[in-house]
Amino acid sequence: MAATHETTNFKRKVTNVSIIGVVIVVMLLVPLYAGLALSMVALYGKQTLMLGEDPQALLHYYLYYAQYYLPYFAQMPWDLKLKLYGIPAGGALFGLVLLFLARAPLIDWRPFKYKESIHGSAHWATEREVRQAKLRAKKGLLLGRTGKSDYLIANDFQHVLLFAPTGSGKGVGFVIPNLLFWDQSVVCHDIKMENHELCSGYRRRKLHQEVFLWNPADPDGRSHCYNPLDWISAKPGQMVDDVQKICNLILPEQEFWQNESRSLMLGVILYLLAVPEKVKSFGEVVRTMRSDDVVYNLAVVLDTIGKRIHPVAYMNIAAFLQKADKERSGVISTLNSGLELWANPLIDATTARSDFDMQQLKKKKMTIFCGVTPDNLQRLEPLLKVFYQQATDFLTRRMPGKDEPFGVLFMMDEFPSLGEMPQFQVGIAYFRGYRVKLFLIVQDTQQLKGIYEEAGMNSFLSNSYYRVTFAANNVETANLISQLIGNKTAVQFSHNKPKFFDLNPAARTINTSEVQRALLLPQEVITLPRDEQIILIESHPPIKTKKIFYYEDRFFMRRLLPIEDVPIQEPYDPRKKKAPPPLPPEAPTKTPEPPAPASEDGSKLESAAG
């Protein structure tokens, strides 16, 4: 953009110099030409006026006579000298004097110069500026329209932040049209399941994509499955890192009991991953921790297969077993409370296996609808955090290779409803390089600030190349949008006239002055017509456009196809599951006993038999 600006300035300077040069030449030649014409008239009468219609003929005749009489200049009478040489010389001198007098205006004159705007130069983008912003692509992301079917399309991976109050048409104007237009992979936060209902058929049948709906809390079990533990790395070091990320999201850093329970959770998950016969799921973690005698069972694990499990699993479980009974009870209670979500058979079933692999989003075109109804958002927040954390991790672990030709769009409707998502707050600064595009939809600035505070909101604003706003629903958002649009220089007129008897028109005066005015005042942002929106683009003028309403456009209505079928999951019942064969111990050993409880100072108590 800087190079383009420098090129434009250079072209403007060249044009200015060229125009000023032409003006100077004209100022010199016109008086000279007039002098030549007057000279010929003075010598030969009115019949030579016809030569004025042909400058070349006039110049030819004058030069002929001037050269003819030049050898006889000394003998020529003074009136002939004046007519033949004096009048043209006077015309040339007049041109030089005129040029001298106009030297200052010519030096300051810049015909191709932006009008100086001391209070601001904000203006609405023209069609040319819209094209300079590269919003007339054939495919990409729809941002609005300027005519009935003149869509504004951005074919890049710059992020979008949309301010749209409830009921303002964000679904019918942005989410659904883009799901019927964007032809690459999508992960869509679909809290109403409306997007899956309207768009899944087209994306499956016409775009030939694999389409999934993950709705883990659906009362009828109508959902595909996703198990976060299926995607833990097999590399020992990376394995611990992957599990730690999950544990930190489910049991964040807090007080002592939660930290200790998170450590135990890490050990139990690593233990389940190491045993082929065990189910690798959060539901299995719950069943392990809620068994009849969890302390005894974990002691058996260490005694029988301790060398087969991950060293971190052994260390964390052993640290738990060495605690006093009361302390162990507190850790178990805290962990069970944090995993209460997976005690639900429906959620256990929809997280026991995986029907889709988010690591394939760039390798093949896929659409994943994350359907969680509003009444379940808060309850499922830990699970959703894990889902989106893994999704962003998979897509940003390495730069896209030759076998990953597709980009991924995260269509995050009602983004603040997910709670704080650190992966998006941090990742928005670098996702674009991995061909990951965020489309974040919020109601107003208060929503963002309430979750991410001022610094977080500014991070989303500054890293969103496209900022789109509908009519604002509060003053703070309206003020922000008005400031982002900018100010213009307006001319203000003031009329002065006598207060009582206005009998003297000469006493009336009109004064003009330049004042600052917002291109769009905050109250004008609030009262923006329902069918209009504003697009703010980095380094480009703001664009006032029309909204898209898919139900008013045949282009989109033709793409509405029947909904894709979703499988029904049976609630998980551990009683119907065959018990795995007992694991052979590594070496003959006696039946282990639970470790002796610790004293108040942490030392082991002596047994009575000792």
PDB file of N, CA and C in Angstrom, residues 26 71 259 384 505 521 567:
ATOM      1  N   VAL A  26       1.972  28.708 -23.159  1.00  0.00           N
ATOM      2  CA  VAL A  26       0.819  29.443 -23.691  1.00  0.00           C
ATOM      3  C   VAL A  26       0.921  30.926 -23.349  1.00  0.00           C
ATOM      4  N   PRO A  71      18.361  43.161 -44.076  1.00  0.00           N
ATOM      5  CA  PRO A  71      19.603  43.806 -44.563  1.00  0.00           C
ATOM      6  C   PRO A  71      19.453  45.313 -44.730  1.00  0.00           C
ATOM      7  N   ASN A 259      -5.809 -27.496  41.447  1.00  0.00           N
ATOM      8  CA  ASN A 259      -4.498 -27.774  40.863  1.00  0.00           C
ATOM      9  C   ASN A 259      -4.101 -29.231  41.084  1.00  0.00           C
ATOM     10  N   LEU A 384     -16.511 -27.081  24.877  1.00  0.00           N
ATOM     11  CA  LEU A 384     -16.343 -26.229  23.698  1.00  0.00           C
ATOM     12  C   LEU A 384     -14.953 -25.610  23.661  1.00  0.00           C
ATOM     13  N   PRO A 505     -30.048  46.528   2.908  1.00  0.00           N
ATOM     14  CA  PRO A 505     -29.499  45.226   2.498  1.00  0.00           C
ATOM     15  C   PRO A 505     -27.990  45.153   2.647  1.00  0.00           C
ATOM     16  N   LEU A 521     -22.159  10.852  12.443  1.00  0.00           N
ATOM     17  CA  LEU A 521     -22.262  11.135  13.869  1.00  0.00           C
ATOM     18  C   LEU A 521     -22.750   9.901  14.629  1.00  0.00           C
ATOM     19  N   PRO A 567     -26.735 -38.934  12.253  1.00  0.00           N
ATOM     20  CA  PRO A 567     -26.962 -40.196  12.968  1.00  0.00           C
ATOM     21  C   PRO A 567     -27.425 -39.961  14.405  1.00  0.00           C
TER      22      PRO A 567
END
